[in-house]
mmCIF file of C-alpha atoms in Angstrom:
data_model
loop_
_atom_site.group_PDB
_atom_site.id
_atom_site.type_symbol
_atom_site.label_atom_id
_atom_site.label_comp_id
_atom_site.label_asym_id
_atom_site.label_seq_id
_atom_site.Cartn_x
_atom_site.Cartn_y
_atom_site.Cartn_z
ATOM 1 C CA MET A 1 -115.299 25.093 84.108
ATOM 2 C CA LYS A 2 -111.656 26.036 83.680
ATOM 3 C CA LYS A 3 -108.958 24.988 81.258
ATOM 4 C CA TYR A 4 -105.357 24.099 81.984
ATOM 5 C CA CYS A 5 -102.108 24.176 79.986
ATOM 6 C CA GLU A 6 -99.970 21.138 80.772
ATOM 7 C CA LYS A 7 -96.844 22.805 79.375
ATOM 8 C CA CYS A 8 -97.107 26.174 81.167
ATOM 9 C CA LYS A 9 -98.859 24.714 84.266
ATOM 10 C CA LYS A 10 -101.393 27.569 84.322
ATOM 11 C CA GLU A 11 -105.199 27.794 84.383
ATOM 12 C CA PHE A 12 -107.228 29.867 81.940
ATOM 13 C CA SER A 13 -110.878 30.716 81.341
ATOM 14 C CA ASP A 14 -113.040 28.240 79.444
ATOM 15 C CA GLU A 15 -113.419 30.584 76.436
ATOM 16 C CA LEU A 16 -109.851 29.923 75.267
ATOM 17 C CA LYS A 17 -108.979 26.902 73.131
ATOM 18 C CA LYS A 18 -105.205 27.330 73.068
ATOM 19 C CA CYS A 19 -102.711 28.623 75.624
ATOM 20 C CA PRO A 20 -101.995 32.319 75.009
ATOM 21 C CA ILE A 21 -98.403 31.779 76.189
ATOM 22 C CA CYS A 22 -97.223 28.673 74.285
ATOM 23 C CA GLY A 23 -100.084 27.913 71.863
ATOM 24 C CA LYS A 24 -100.661 24.359 73.127
ATOM 25 C CA LYS A 25 -104.253 23.053 73.236
ATOM 26 C CA LEU A 26 -105.834 23.545 76.678
ATOM 27 C CA LYS A 27 -107.390 20.683 78.643
ATOM 28 C CA VAL A 28 -110.702 20.987 80.495
ATOM 29 C CA ILE A 29 -110.660 20.798 84.289
ATOM 30 C CA LEU A 30 -113.956 19.453 85.633
ATOM 31 C CA SER A 31 -115.223 20.287 89.102
ATOM 32 C CA GLU A 32 -116.157 17.413 91.400
ATOM 33 C CA GLN A 33 -119.867 18.003 90.649
ATOM 34 C CA GLU A 34 -119.229 17.989 86.883
ATOM 35 C CA GLN A 35 -117.264 14.732 87.235
ATOM 36 C CA LYS A 36 -120.160 13.107 89.112
ATOM 37 C CA GLU A 37 -122.690 14.237 86.478
ATOM 38 C CA LEU A 38 -120.518 12.921 83.650
ATOM 39 C CA GLN A 39 -120.051 9.574 85.428
ATOM 40 C CA LYS A 40 -123.826 9.273 85.938
ATOM 41 C CA GLN A 41 -124.462 9.991 82.250
ATOM 42 C CA ASN A 42 -121.884 7.372 81.267
ATOM 43 C CA ASP A 43 -123.424 4.826 83.653
ATOM 44 C CA ASP A 44 -126.925 5.522 82.289
ATOM 45 C CA PHE A 45 -125.687 5.154 78.715
ATOM 46 C CA THR A 46 -124.003 1.838 79.564
ATOM 47 C CA VAL A 47 -127.243 0.462 81.032
ATOM 48 C CA ILE A 48 -129.287 1.568 78.008
ATOM 49 C CA ASN A 49 -126.702 0.192 75.612
ATOM 50 C CA THR A 50 -126.649 -3.158 77.448
ATOM 51 C CA ILE A 51 -130.461 -3.447 77.387
ATOM 52 C CA LEU A 52 -130.637 -2.733 73.640
ATOM 53 C CA MET A 53 -128.023 -5.333 72.717
#
């Protein structure tokens, strides 16, 4: 997983929380596999939540 600074338009390692250049909070960049896993978790949660209500 990498992180990205929208202001500086540069990528950084996932250990950093803020951009070392401008100090702005970094955003997480998910790989395609990570996006699919997150979507599956969200779909599973939606089904469980619907059944319990």
